[in-house]
Amino acid sequence: MSAPLPFTLPPAFIHRVQETLGEQFPAFLEALRQPAPVSIRLNPLKLTSSPNLEPVDWTDTGFYLPVRPLFAADPWWHGGGYYVQEANSMFLEQAFREAIHGVEDPVVLDLSAAPGGKSTHLASLLPAGGLLVANEVIRARANVLAENVTKWGTGNVVVTNNDPVHFGSLAGFFDVMLVDAPCSGEGLFRKDPEAVREWSEASVQLCSQRQQRIIADAWDALKPGGVLIYSTCTYQKAENEDNLKWLLENESVENVPVPLNPDWGVEKVTAGKLEGYRFWPHRTRGEGLFMAAVRKTNGKLHQPRRSRNKAITPATRKEMDMVQGWLSGEADYTWIRHNERLLALPDGSMNALEQIAGNLKIVSAGTEVAEIIRKGVNPLPGLALSVHLNRETFPVQEVEPETALRYLRREDVLPEGSPNGWGLVSYRNLPLGWVKRINNRANNYWPKEWRLRMDLAEALKASEQEDRLIHRT
Ligand code: SAM
């Protein structure tokens, strides 16, 4: 006798999935009885050695962990060394590689991006010169997205806080558009019992209609020849295949096949001449997911307009001189002044940024390097966390786990032997943030909204487990 499920599945859900899966249904139920696998995606520009962990098949940077540690107690997690993400979602890497094949300096939109799992992945996959607009309609969630993007530190992302309909004014602007749509969340059932309670047949229908509206609202923003990557974390045909069929009926599109290895266990499904890829928890080690890639074959070309946003201007020579040498010289940058901040974006992105700023509400952009004050400039948290930081410019203090955790709790820590002035707190060679020493005290510049709220003793104990699991690299 199998153990009962830890939650009660709605009968209508059982009926639908049973119909789709047939004799595989008992295996599916058995998978729901198991704990969800734990996986992380490493930041390849922060952690360079391969960990001694089991890899996720469809990405170069994903790994399974044997148990779930308390991630909040790991300074590397706070410092953007890795992102905790369920493994099947990392299939985005395969679809995205197809989507940007042959595109120079791609401009990419992640339309419903918070909390940032797929955005941080896209940011790492973008070639140099590419730019990602990571958008989230709900303001509080857009702030969390900006935090995660800042910690990831790639500097090639503009975070915006807009409704999909606002993207209509950027007609033909994006080479790739990811719509990771809000959905009925069936794929999350074993991770989140709340998703089971909220499920109903009516909500599936509502989600399907909302997904169509989201795609329709933003559709003009995709270039002719550009690729839509559509994904949900649900099994329902109404939210997946039926939406592809709806797209076929209403727009001019063609299929973009994503290569599959038969050993992966991914199910390929069809919707007319389009294809989708479905992930089941009994066939792959991860949660329920659907993904498809579709090329737009006609539509409007982008007509650049002059920016109406006066808050964004090119930085002056004098402003750039104040931060001379703060970023590594390996890449070229476009320097921007946004209100009182100096930002660095990928070289050549001024025109794109002007268009974005003229049409959308920007939450953060590129690497936030410095704040302009009366007497000069102060370094910003985004610089400490940036993969472009020039580590030669500021004194770096390597600290032990306890000091790192105290720092993240925003306690005043005084790294031993540090000189007066600005210094970086670093944990296992990963810079976290700034302290400013004035003789026998030091101010902590870790942002208060990011403060670690966990009890120090508990965090220290848990960090020993991370040490064994993640840091054996
Ligand atoms: N892509 C994210 C990631 O990988 O971390 C997860 C996105 S989640 C599946 C869907 C997102 O859509 C949520 O952040 C939600 O706030 C947002 N959303 C909700 N209603 C929306 C709407 N009407 N239009 C666009 N986005 C919406």
Short mmCIF file of C-alpha atoms and ligand atoms in Angstrom, two decimals:
data_model
loop_
_atom_site.label_atom_id
_atom_site.label_comp_id
_atom_site.label_asym_id
_atom_site.label_seq_id
_atom_site.Cartn_x
_atom_site.Cartn_y
_atom_site.Cartn_z
CA MET A 1 0.00 0.00 0.00
CA SER A 2 1.35 3.43 -0.94
CA ALA A 3 1.32 6.20 1.64
CA PRO A 4 -1.56 8.67 1.26
CA LEU A 5 -0.83 12.01 -0.39
CA PRO A 6 -0.05 14.81 2.07
CA PHE A 7 -2.84 16.88 0.40
CA THR A 8 -6.22 16.12 -1.17
CA LEU A 9 -6.30 16.47 -4.94
CA PRO A 10 -9.47 18.01 -6.41
CA PRO A 11 -11.51 15.26 -8.18
CA ALA A 12 -11.78 17.34 -11.37
CA PHE A 13 -7.99 17.64 -11.47
CA ILE A 14 -7.58 13.88 -10.97
CA HIS A 15 -10.04 13.22 -13.76
CA ARG A 16 -8.27 15.50 -16.23
CA VAL A 17 -4.76 14.26 -15.52
CA GLN A 18 -5.90 10.62 -15.52
CA GLU A 19 -7.35 11.19 -18.97
CA THR A 20 -4.10 12.70 -20.24
CA LEU A 21 -1.70 10.25 -18.60
CA GLY A 22 -3.59 6.96 -18.84
CA GLU A 23 -1.47 4.15 -17.42
CA GLN A 24 1.23 6.58 -16.27
CA PHE A 25 -1.17 8.10 -13.73
CA PRO A 26 -0.13 5.91 -10.73
CA ALA A 27 3.53 6.85 -11.35
CA PHE A 28 2.51 10.51 -11.37
CA LEU A 29 0.69 10.11 -8.03
CA GLU A 30 3.70 8.31 -6.60
CA ALA A 31 5.95 11.23 -7.64
CA LEU A 32 3.62 13.64 -5.78
CA ARG A 33 4.21 11.59 -2.62
CA GLN A 34 7.95 12.24 -2.84
CA PRO A 35 9.58 15.45 -1.64
CA ALA A 36 10.31 17.94 -4.41
CA PRO A 37 13.94 17.68 -5.60
CA VAL A 38 16.17 20.59 -4.57
CA SER A 39 18.29 22.31 -7.20
CA ILE A 40 20.38 25.41 -7.64
CA ARG A 41 21.74 27.28 -10.65
CA LEU A 42 25.24 28.66 -10.25
CA ASN A 43 26.25 32.13 -11.33
CA PRO A 44 28.98 31.27 -13.83
CA LEU A 45 30.61 34.70 -13.55
CA LYS A 46 30.89 34.42 -9.76
CA LEU A 47 31.65 30.76 -9.11
CA THR A 48 34.14 29.36 -11.52
CA SER A 49 34.85 25.82 -10.33
CA SER A 50 32.38 22.92 -10.83
CA PRO A 51 30.79 21.63 -7.66
CA ASN A 52 30.80 18.00 -6.72
CA LEU A 53 27.05 17.74 -7.29
CA GLU A 54 24.76 15.93 -9.70
CA PRO A 55 24.10 18.11 -12.79
CA VAL A 56 20.71 19.00 -14.28
CA ASP A 57 20.70 17.63 -17.85
CA TRP A 58 19.38 20.61 -19.85
CA THR A 59 21.62 23.36 -18.53
CA ASP A 60 25.34 23.92 -17.99
CA THR A 61 24.93 25.54 -14.58
CA GLY A 62 22.19 23.62 -12.71
CA PHE A 63 22.81 21.05 -9.97
CA TYR A 64 20.71 18.93 -7.62
CA LEU A 65 21.37 18.97 -3.89
CA PRO A 66 20.78 15.80 -1.84
CA VAL A 67 18.81 17.71 0.83
CA ARG A 68 17.34 21.19 1.25
CA PRO A 69 19.62 23.39 3.34
CA LEU A 70 18.56 26.67 4.93
CA PHE A 71 19.65 28.86 2.03
CA ALA A 72 19.10 32.10 3.94
CA ALA A 73 22.01 31.11 6.21
CA ASP A 74 24.46 30.98 3.31
CA PRO A 75 26.28 34.25 2.50
CA TRP A 76 26.90 32.99 -1.05
CA TRP A 77 23.16 32.87 -1.64
CA HIS A 78 22.85 36.50 -0.52
CA GLY A 79 25.83 37.42 -2.69
CA GLY A 80 24.27 36.03 -5.88
CA GLY A 81 26.64 33.07 -6.12
CA TYR A 82 23.70 30.84 -7.04
CA TYR A 83 19.92 30.96 -7.42
CA VAL A 84 17.61 28.36 -5.93
CA GLN A 85 15.45 27.20 -8.83
CA GLU A 86 13.54 24.05 -9.58
CA ALA A 87 15.33 22.04 -12.26
CA ASN A 88 12.72 21.79 -15.04
CA SER A 89 12.49 25.59 -15.32
CA MET A 90 16.13 25.57 -16.39
CA PHE A 91 15.00 24.04 -19.72
CA LEU A 92 14.64 27.70 -20.69
CA GLU A 93 18.32 27.49 -21.61
CA GLN A 94 17.57 25.15 -24.53
CA ALA A 95 14.70 27.25 -25.85
CA PHE A 96 16.60 30.52 -25.46
CA ARG A 97 19.66 29.25 -27.32
CA GLU A 98 17.40 28.44 -30.27
CA ALA A 99 15.64 31.80 -30.01
CA ILE A 100 18.80 33.95 -30.16
CA HIS A 101 20.62 31.83 -32.70
CA GLY A 102 22.21 34.26 -35.19
CA VAL A 103 20.86 37.41 -33.48
CA GLU A 104 23.45 40.08 -32.76
CA ASP A 105 23.10 42.09 -29.53
CA PRO A 106 19.65 40.67 -28.74
CA VAL A 107 17.15 42.78 -26.83
CA VAL A 108 15.06 40.42 -24.72
CA LEU A 109 11.89 40.90 -22.68
CA ASP A 110 10.91 38.77 -19.67
CA LEU A 111 7.35 40.02 -19.30
CA SER A 112 6.33 38.43 -15.98
CA ALA A 113 9.66 38.12 -14.31
CA ALA A 114 9.40 38.23 -10.49
CA PRO A 115 11.01 36.86 -8.41
CA GLY A 116 13.68 36.48 -11.10
CA GLY A 117 14.56 32.80 -11.58
CA LYS A 118 14.27 32.94 -15.35
CA SER A 119 15.59 36.52 -15.61
CA THR A 120 18.83 35.70 -13.81
CA HIS A 121 19.19 32.67 -16.07
CA LEU A 122 18.60 34.77 -19.21
CA ALA A 123 21.03 37.41 -17.95
CA SER A 124 23.74 34.74 -17.75
CA LEU A 125 22.91 33.35 -21.20
CA LEU A 126 22.85 36.71 -23.02
CA PRO A 127 25.86 37.32 -25.23
CA ALA A 128 27.96 40.45 -24.52
CA GLY A 129 26.11 43.48 -25.92
CA GLY A 130 22.69 41.92 -25.27
CA LEU A 131 20.14 43.57 -22.99
CA LEU A 132 17.31 42.07 -20.93
CA VAL A 133 14.21 43.96 -19.81
CA ALA A 134 12.85 42.10 -16.77
CA ASN A 135 9.34 43.31 -16.06
CA GLU A 136 6.93 42.71 -13.21
CA VAL A 137 3.48 44.28 -12.95
CA ILE A 138 3.16 44.10 -9.14
CA ARG A 139 5.30 46.80 -7.53
CA ALA A 140 6.37 44.90 -4.38
CA ARG A 141 7.34 41.91 -6.53
CA ALA A 142 9.22 44.21 -8.93
CA ASN A 143 11.38 45.30 -5.96
CA VAL A 144 12.19 41.67 -5.11
CA LEU A 145 13.03 41.13 -8.78
CA ALA A 146 15.38 44.13 -8.76
CA GLU A 147 17.04 42.82 -5.59
CA ASN A 148 17.67 39.39 -7.13
CA VAL A 149 18.91 40.91 -10.39
CA THR A 150 21.26 43.24 -8.49
CA LYS A 151 22.66 40.34 -6.47
CA TRP A 152 23.16 38.32 -9.65
CA GLY A 153 25.37 41.20 -10.76
CA THR A 154 25.56 40.76 -14.55
CA GLY A 155 24.74 44.43 -15.25
CA ASN A 156 22.81 43.69 -18.48
CA VAL A 157 19.27 43.95 -17.08
CA VAL A 158 16.75 46.79 -16.86
CA VAL A 159 13.99 46.05 -14.34
CA THR A 160 10.64 47.66 -15.12
CA ASN A 161 7.28 47.77 -13.35
CA ASN A 162 4.60 47.84 -16.04
CA ASP A 163 1.41 46.23 -17.18
CA PRO A 164 1.86 44.13 -20.35
CA VAL A 165 -0.32 46.62 -22.26
CA HIS A 166 2.35 49.32 -21.85
CA PHE A 167 4.70 47.31 -24.07
CA GLY A 168 2.42 47.95 -27.03
CA SER A 169 4.14 51.34 -27.48
CA LEU A 170 7.49 49.57 -28.09
CA ALA A 171 6.30 47.95 -31.30
CA GLY A 172 8.85 45.64 -32.94
CA PHE A 173 11.44 46.31 -30.23
CA PHE A 174 12.30 42.88 -28.81
CA ASP A 175 14.11 39.97 -30.48
CA VAL A 176 12.83 37.52 -27.86
CA MET A 177 9.91 37.74 -25.47
CA LEU A 178 9.48 35.30 -22.60
CA VAL A 179 5.97 35.05 -21.17
CA ASP A 180 6.24 32.90 -18.04
CA ALA A 181 2.58 33.36 -17.40
CA PRO A 182 0.64 33.37 -14.13
CA CYS A 183 -1.20 30.03 -14.21
CA SER A 184 -3.28 27.56 -12.21
CA GLY A 185 -0.02 26.25 -10.68
CA GLU A 186 -0.65 22.48 -10.83
CA GLY A 187 3.05 21.85 -11.24
CA LEU A 188 3.62 23.33 -7.80
CA PHE A 189 1.24 21.06 -5.90
CA ARG A 190 3.80 19.01 -3.96
CA LYS A 191 5.87 22.11 -3.13
CA ASP A 192 3.00 24.40 -2.21
CA PRO A 193 -0.24 22.98 -0.72
CA GLU A 194 -1.78 26.47 -1.08
CA ALA A 195 -1.73 25.92 -4.87
CA VAL A 196 -3.91 22.81 -4.35
CA ARG A 197 -6.44 24.76 -2.27
CA GLU A 198 -6.65 27.56 -4.85
CA TRP A 199 -7.17 25.23 -7.82
CA SER A 200 -10.57 24.98 -9.51
CA GLU A 201 -11.85 24.37 -13.02
CA ALA A 202 -13.02 27.96 -13.10
CA SER A 203 -9.55 29.21 -12.22
CA VAL A 204 -8.08 27.19 -15.11
CA GLN A 205 -10.46 28.96 -17.49
CA LEU A 206 -9.70 32.36 -15.97
CA CYS A 207 -5.97 31.72 -16.21
CA SER A 208 -6.27 30.68 -19.83
CA GLN A 209 -8.13 33.88 -20.73
CA ARG A 210 -5.65 36.01 -18.78
CA GLN A 211 -2.71 34.32 -20.51
CA GLN A 212 -4.19 35.13 -23.91
CA ARG A 213 -4.76 38.73 -22.86
CA ILE A 214 -1.16 39.07 -21.62
CA ILE A 215 0.25 37.71 -24.90
CA ALA A 216 -2.12 39.84 -26.99
CA ASP A 217 -1.28 43.02 -25.03
CA ALA A 218 2.47 42.61 -25.52
CA TRP A 219 2.47 40.93 -28.94
CA ASP A 220 3.26 44.09 -30.94
CA ALA A 221 6.47 44.53 -28.93
CA LEU A 222 7.96 41.43 -30.57
CA LYS A 223 9.89 42.05 -33.81
CA PRO A 224 8.82 40.32 -37.00
CA GLY A 225 11.12 37.27 -36.98
CA GLY A 226 11.37 37.47 -33.17
CA VAL A 227 10.62 34.52 -30.90
CA LEU A 228 8.04 34.16 -28.15
CA ILE A 229 8.95 31.65 -25.45
CA TYR A 230 5.78 30.75 -23.61
CA SER A 231 5.79 28.82 -20.36
CA THR A 232 3.51 27.83 -17.49
CA CYS A 233 3.87 25.54 -14.51
CA THR A 234 0.65 23.68 -15.19
CA TYR A 235 -0.41 20.58 -17.13
CA GLN A 236 -3.72 21.93 -18.41
CA LYS A 237 -4.21 21.93 -22.18
CA ALA A 238 -6.43 25.00 -21.79
CA GLU A 239 -3.44 26.99 -20.54
CA ASN A 240 -0.88 25.40 -22.85
CA GLU A 241 -1.73 23.74 -26.18
CA ASP A 242 -5.02 25.65 -26.52
CA ASN A 243 -3.18 28.95 -26.16
CA LEU A 244 -0.75 27.91 -28.88
CA LYS A 245 -3.72 27.06 -31.11
CA TRP A 246 -5.27 30.42 -30.30
CA LEU A 247 -2.00 32.08 -31.35
CA LEU A 248 -2.01 30.12 -34.62
CA GLU A 249 -5.55 31.23 -35.35
CA ASN A 250 -4.96 34.89 -34.56
CA GLU A 251 -1.36 35.68 -35.50
CA SER A 252 1.16 34.76 -38.12
CA VAL A 253 3.55 32.30 -36.42
CA GLU A 254 5.72 29.26 -37.03
CA ASN A 255 7.24 26.63 -34.79
CA VAL A 256 10.76 26.93 -33.33
CA PRO A 257 11.77 23.37 -32.44
CA VAL A 258 13.82 22.92 -29.29
CA PRO A 259 16.25 19.99 -29.45
CA LEU A 260 15.50 17.21 -26.97
CA ASN A 261 17.58 14.31 -25.78
CA PRO A 262 15.23 11.29 -25.52
CA ASP A 263 16.89 10.32 -22.21
CA TRP A 264 15.59 13.49 -20.58
CA GLY A 265 12.02 12.20 -20.32
CA VAL A 266 10.45 15.40 -21.67
CA GLU A 267 7.09 14.91 -23.41
CA LYS A 268 6.76 16.60 -26.81
CA VAL A 269 3.18 17.64 -27.60
CA THR A 270 1.70 19.30 -30.67
CA ALA A 271 -0.83 22.05 -31.17
CA GLY A 272 -1.52 22.25 -34.91
CA LYS A 273 1.88 22.93 -36.48
CA LEU A 274 3.34 24.20 -33.18
CA GLU A 275 5.19 22.12 -30.59
CA GLY A 276 5.29 22.27 -26.81
CA TYR A 277 7.38 20.50 -24.19
CA ARG A 278 5.77 19.13 -21.05
CA PHE A 279 7.61 18.12 -17.91
CA TRP A 280 6.00 15.64 -15.52
CA PRO A 281 7.39 14.98 -12.04
CA HIS A 282 7.38 11.19 -12.60
CA ARG A 283 9.44 11.54 -15.81
CA THR A 284 11.98 14.25 -14.96
CA ARG A 285 13.47 15.30 -11.60
CA GLY A 286 11.60 18.54 -11.11
CA GLU A 287 8.17 20.13 -11.03
CA GLY A 288 5.41 20.39 -13.66
CA LEU A 289 6.26 22.73 -16.52
CA PHE A 290 5.20 23.55 -20.08
CA MET A 291 7.30 25.46 -22.58
CA ALA A 292 7.05 26.33 -26.26
CA ALA A 293 8.95 28.57 -28.68
CA VAL A 294 7.15 30.31 -31.55
CA ARG A 295 8.47 32.66 -34.24
CA LYS A 296 6.43 35.71 -35.26
CA THR A 297 6.47 35.91 -39.03
CA ASN A 298 5.04 39.37 -39.66
CA GLY A 299 4.26 42.58 -37.77
CA LYS A 300 5.50 46.12 -37.28
CA LEU A 301 9.15 47.13 -37.34
CA HIS A 302 10.42 49.33 -34.53
CA GLN A 303 10.33 53.10 -35.17
CA PRO A 304 12.63 54.75 -32.61
CA ARG A 305 11.21 57.87 -30.97
CA ARG A 306 13.01 60.51 -28.94
CA SER A 307 13.09 59.80 -25.21
CA ARG A 308 10.67 61.69 -23.03
CA ASN A 309 12.34 60.64 -19.79
CA LYS A 310 14.56 63.49 -18.60
CA ALA A 311 15.78 61.47 -15.58
CA ILE A 312 18.02 59.36 -17.83
CA THR A 313 20.96 61.15 -19.46
CA PRO A 314 24.41 60.12 -20.65
CA ALA A 315 26.91 60.61 -17.79
CA THR A 316 29.30 63.56 -18.19
CA ARG A 317 33.08 63.14 -18.48
CA LYS A 318 33.44 64.62 -14.98
CA GLU A 319 30.98 62.07 -13.54
CA MET A 320 32.73 59.17 -15.24
CA ASP A 321 36.10 60.39 -13.95
CA MET A 322 34.80 60.15 -10.37
CA VAL A 323 34.35 56.38 -10.75
CA GLN A 324 37.37 55.79 -12.91
CA GLY A 325 38.74 52.27 -12.38
CA TRP A 326 35.78 51.07 -10.29
CA LEU A 327 34.73 48.59 -12.97
CA SER A 328 37.09 46.13 -14.56
CA GLY A 329 38.54 47.25 -17.86
CA GLU A 330 37.66 44.03 -19.63
CA ALA A 331 34.35 45.28 -21.00
CA ASP A 332 33.21 48.60 -22.42
CA TYR A 333 30.22 50.31 -20.86
CA THR A 334 27.56 52.87 -21.61
CA TRP A 335 27.55 55.29 -18.66
CA ILE A 336 24.22 56.77 -17.63
CA ARG A 337 23.09 59.20 -15.00
CA HIS A 338 19.68 58.26 -13.58
CA ASN A 339 18.58 60.86 -11.02
CA GLU A 340 21.48 60.91 -8.53
CA ARG A 341 22.93 57.56 -9.58
CA LEU A 342 25.65 56.58 -12.01
CA LEU A 343 24.87 53.41 -13.89
CA ALA A 344 26.87 51.27 -16.26
CA LEU A 345 25.14 49.33 -19.03
CA PRO A 346 26.50 47.12 -21.81
CA ASP A 347 28.34 49.12 -24.44
CA GLY A 348 26.00 50.45 -27.13
CA SER A 349 22.78 50.23 -25.11
CA MET A 350 22.04 54.00 -24.88
CA ASN A 351 19.49 53.97 -27.71
CA ALA A 352 17.66 50.96 -26.31
CA LEU A 353 17.65 52.48 -22.84
CA GLU A 354 16.20 55.76 -24.16
CA GLN A 355 13.35 53.87 -25.79
CA ILE A 356 12.73 51.87 -22.62
CA ALA A 357 12.89 54.94 -20.38
CA GLY A 358 10.55 56.86 -22.68
CA ASN A 359 7.84 54.21 -22.48
CA LEU A 360 8.24 52.27 -19.23
CA LYS A 361 8.71 52.73 -15.49
CA ILE A 362 12.30 51.79 -14.65
CA VAL A 363 13.00 50.27 -11.20
CA SER A 364 16.71 49.61 -11.75
CA ALA A 365 19.08 49.53 -14.71
CA GLY A 366 22.45 47.95 -15.37
CA THR A 367 25.10 48.08 -12.67
CA GLU A 368 24.25 50.74 -10.10
CA VAL A 369 27.78 51.95 -9.51
CA ALA A 370 27.65 55.10 -7.43
CA GLU A 371 25.47 57.69 -5.80
CA ILE A 372 26.38 61.30 -6.54
CA ILE A 373 26.64 63.34 -3.35
CA ARG A 374 27.67 66.95 -2.75
CA LYS A 375 31.35 66.22 -2.35
CA GLY A 376 31.77 63.35 -4.78
CA VAL A 377 30.43 59.81 -5.06
CA ASN A 378 29.65 56.86 -2.78
CA PRO A 379 29.81 53.26 -4.06
CA LEU A 380 26.42 51.49 -4.21
CA PRO A 381 25.51 47.91 -3.18
CA GLY A 382 25.12 46.97 -6.84
CA LEU A 383 28.81 47.69 -7.45
CA ALA A 384 29.93 45.35 -4.64
CA LEU A 385 27.76 42.58 -6.12
CA SER A 386 28.69 43.26 -9.73
CA VAL A 387 30.65 40.74 -11.77
CA HIS A 388 32.32 43.80 -13.35
CA LEU A 389 33.68 45.17 -10.06
CA ASN A 390 37.39 45.95 -10.18
CA ARG A 391 38.54 44.26 -6.98
CA GLU A 392 41.84 46.16 -7.06
CA THR A 393 40.20 49.52 -6.36
CA PHE A 394 38.93 48.98 -2.82
CA PRO A 395 40.41 47.06 0.13
CA VAL A 396 38.78 43.62 0.38
CA GLN A 397 38.27 41.96 3.76
CA GLU A 398 37.77 38.20 3.67
CA VAL A 399 35.57 37.27 6.65
CA GLU A 400 34.57 34.13 8.53
CA PRO A 401 30.99 32.78 8.39
CA GLU A 402 30.04 34.49 11.67
CA THR A 403 31.20 37.96 10.53
CA ALA A 404 29.55 37.47 7.13
CA LEU A 405 26.23 36.58 8.80
CA ARG A 406 26.53 39.49 11.22
CA TYR A 407 27.19 41.77 8.26
CA LEU A 408 24.09 40.46 6.46
CA ARG A 409 22.09 41.10 9.65
CA ARG A 410 23.30 44.71 9.36
CA GLU A 411 25.22 44.57 12.60
CA ASP A 412 28.21 46.87 12.82
CA VAL A 413 31.15 44.67 12.00
CA LEU A 414 34.72 45.90 12.06
CA PRO A 415 36.81 43.71 9.77
CA GLU A 416 40.23 43.21 11.34
CA GLY A 417 43.06 45.31 10.02
CA SER A 418 40.94 47.22 7.50
CA PRO A 419 42.02 50.78 6.70
CA ASN A 420 39.78 53.83 7.15
CA GLY A 421 37.32 54.51 4.31
CA TRP A 422 35.30 52.27 2.02
CA GLY A 423 36.01 48.55 2.08
CA LEU A 424 34.41 45.38 0.76
CA VAL A 425 33.26 42.52 2.95
CA SER A 426 33.89 39.27 1.11
CA TYR A 427 33.03 35.68 1.97
CA ARG A 428 35.01 32.88 0.35
CA ASN A 429 36.17 35.20 -2.37
CA LEU A 430 32.66 36.50 -3.15
CA PRO A 431 32.21 40.21 -2.37
CA LEU A 432 28.98 40.94 -0.47
CA GLY A 433 28.86 44.64 0.29
CA TRP A 434 30.38 47.80 1.69
CA VAL A 435 31.53 48.99 5.08
CA LYS A 436 32.93 52.43 5.72
CA ARG A 437 35.47 52.49 8.49
CA ILE A 438 36.05 55.58 10.59
CA ASN A 439 38.74 54.70 13.17
CA ASN A 440 37.23 52.23 15.66
CA ARG A 441 33.84 51.89 14.10
CA ALA A 442 32.50 50.95 10.71
CA ASN A 443 29.14 51.67 9.12
CA ASN A 444 27.37 48.78 7.47
CA TYR A 445 26.00 49.55 3.98
CA TRP A 446 24.12 46.28 3.38
CA PRO A 447 20.64 47.56 2.32
CA LYS A 448 18.16 47.40 5.18
CA GLU A 449 15.42 45.91 2.96
CA TRP A 450 17.75 42.92 2.36
CA ARG A 451 18.62 42.40 6.01
CA LEU A 452 18.92 38.79 7.21
CA ARG A 453 16.30 38.40 9.93
CA MET A 454 17.33 34.94 11.09
CA ASP A 455 18.71 34.37 14.58
CA LEU A 456 22.53 34.37 14.44
CA ALA A 457 23.08 31.09 16.32
CA GLU A 458 20.53 29.31 14.12
CA ALA A 459 22.09 30.79 10.98
CA LEU A 460 25.60 29.77 12.04
CA LYS A 461 24.53 26.21 12.70
CA ALA A 462 22.79 25.98 9.33
CA SER A 463 25.76 27.50 7.52
CA GLU A 464 27.84 24.48 8.56
CA GLN A 465 25.48 22.29 6.54
CA GLU A 466 25.84 24.55 3.47
CA ASP A 467 29.55 24.29 3.90
CA ARG A 468 29.35 20.57 3.40
CA LEU A 469 26.79 20.72 0.58
CA ILE A 470 27.56 23.71 -1.58
CA HIS A 471 31.02 24.98 -0.76
CA ARG A 472 32.94 21.80 -1.48
CA THR A 473 33.83 23.26 -4.86
N1 SAM B 1 9.31 34.18 -14.28
C1 SAM B 1 9.32 34.17 -12.83
C2 SAM B 1 10.54 33.42 -12.33
O1 SAM B 1 11.07 32.57 -13.07
O2 SAM B 1 11.01 33.70 -11.21
C3 SAM B 1 8.03 33.61 -12.29
C4 SAM B 1 6.83 34.32 -12.82
S1 SAM B 1 5.29 33.83 -12.14
C5 SAM B 1 5.01 32.30 -12.90
C6 SAM B 1 4.17 34.87 -12.93
C7 SAM B 1 4.31 36.35 -12.65
O3 SAM B 1 3.29 37.05 -13.38
C8 SAM B 1 4.13 36.75 -11.20
O4 SAM B 1 5.25 37.47 -10.75
C9 SAM B 1 2.89 37.64 -11.19
O5 SAM B 1 2.99 38.72 -10.30
C10 SAM B 1 2.85 38.15 -12.62
N2 SAM B 1 1.49 38.54 -13.06
C11 SAM B 1 0.31 38.39 -12.40
N3 SAM B 1 -0.68 38.90 -13.13
C12 SAM B 1 -0.15 39.37 -14.27
C13 SAM B 1 -0.68 40.04 -15.40
N4 SAM B 1 -1.98 40.30 -15.51
N5 SAM B 1 0.18 40.41 -16.36
C14 SAM B 1 1.49 40.14 -16.26
N6 SAM B 1 2.04 39.51 -15.22
C15 SAM B 1 1.24 39.14 -14.23
#
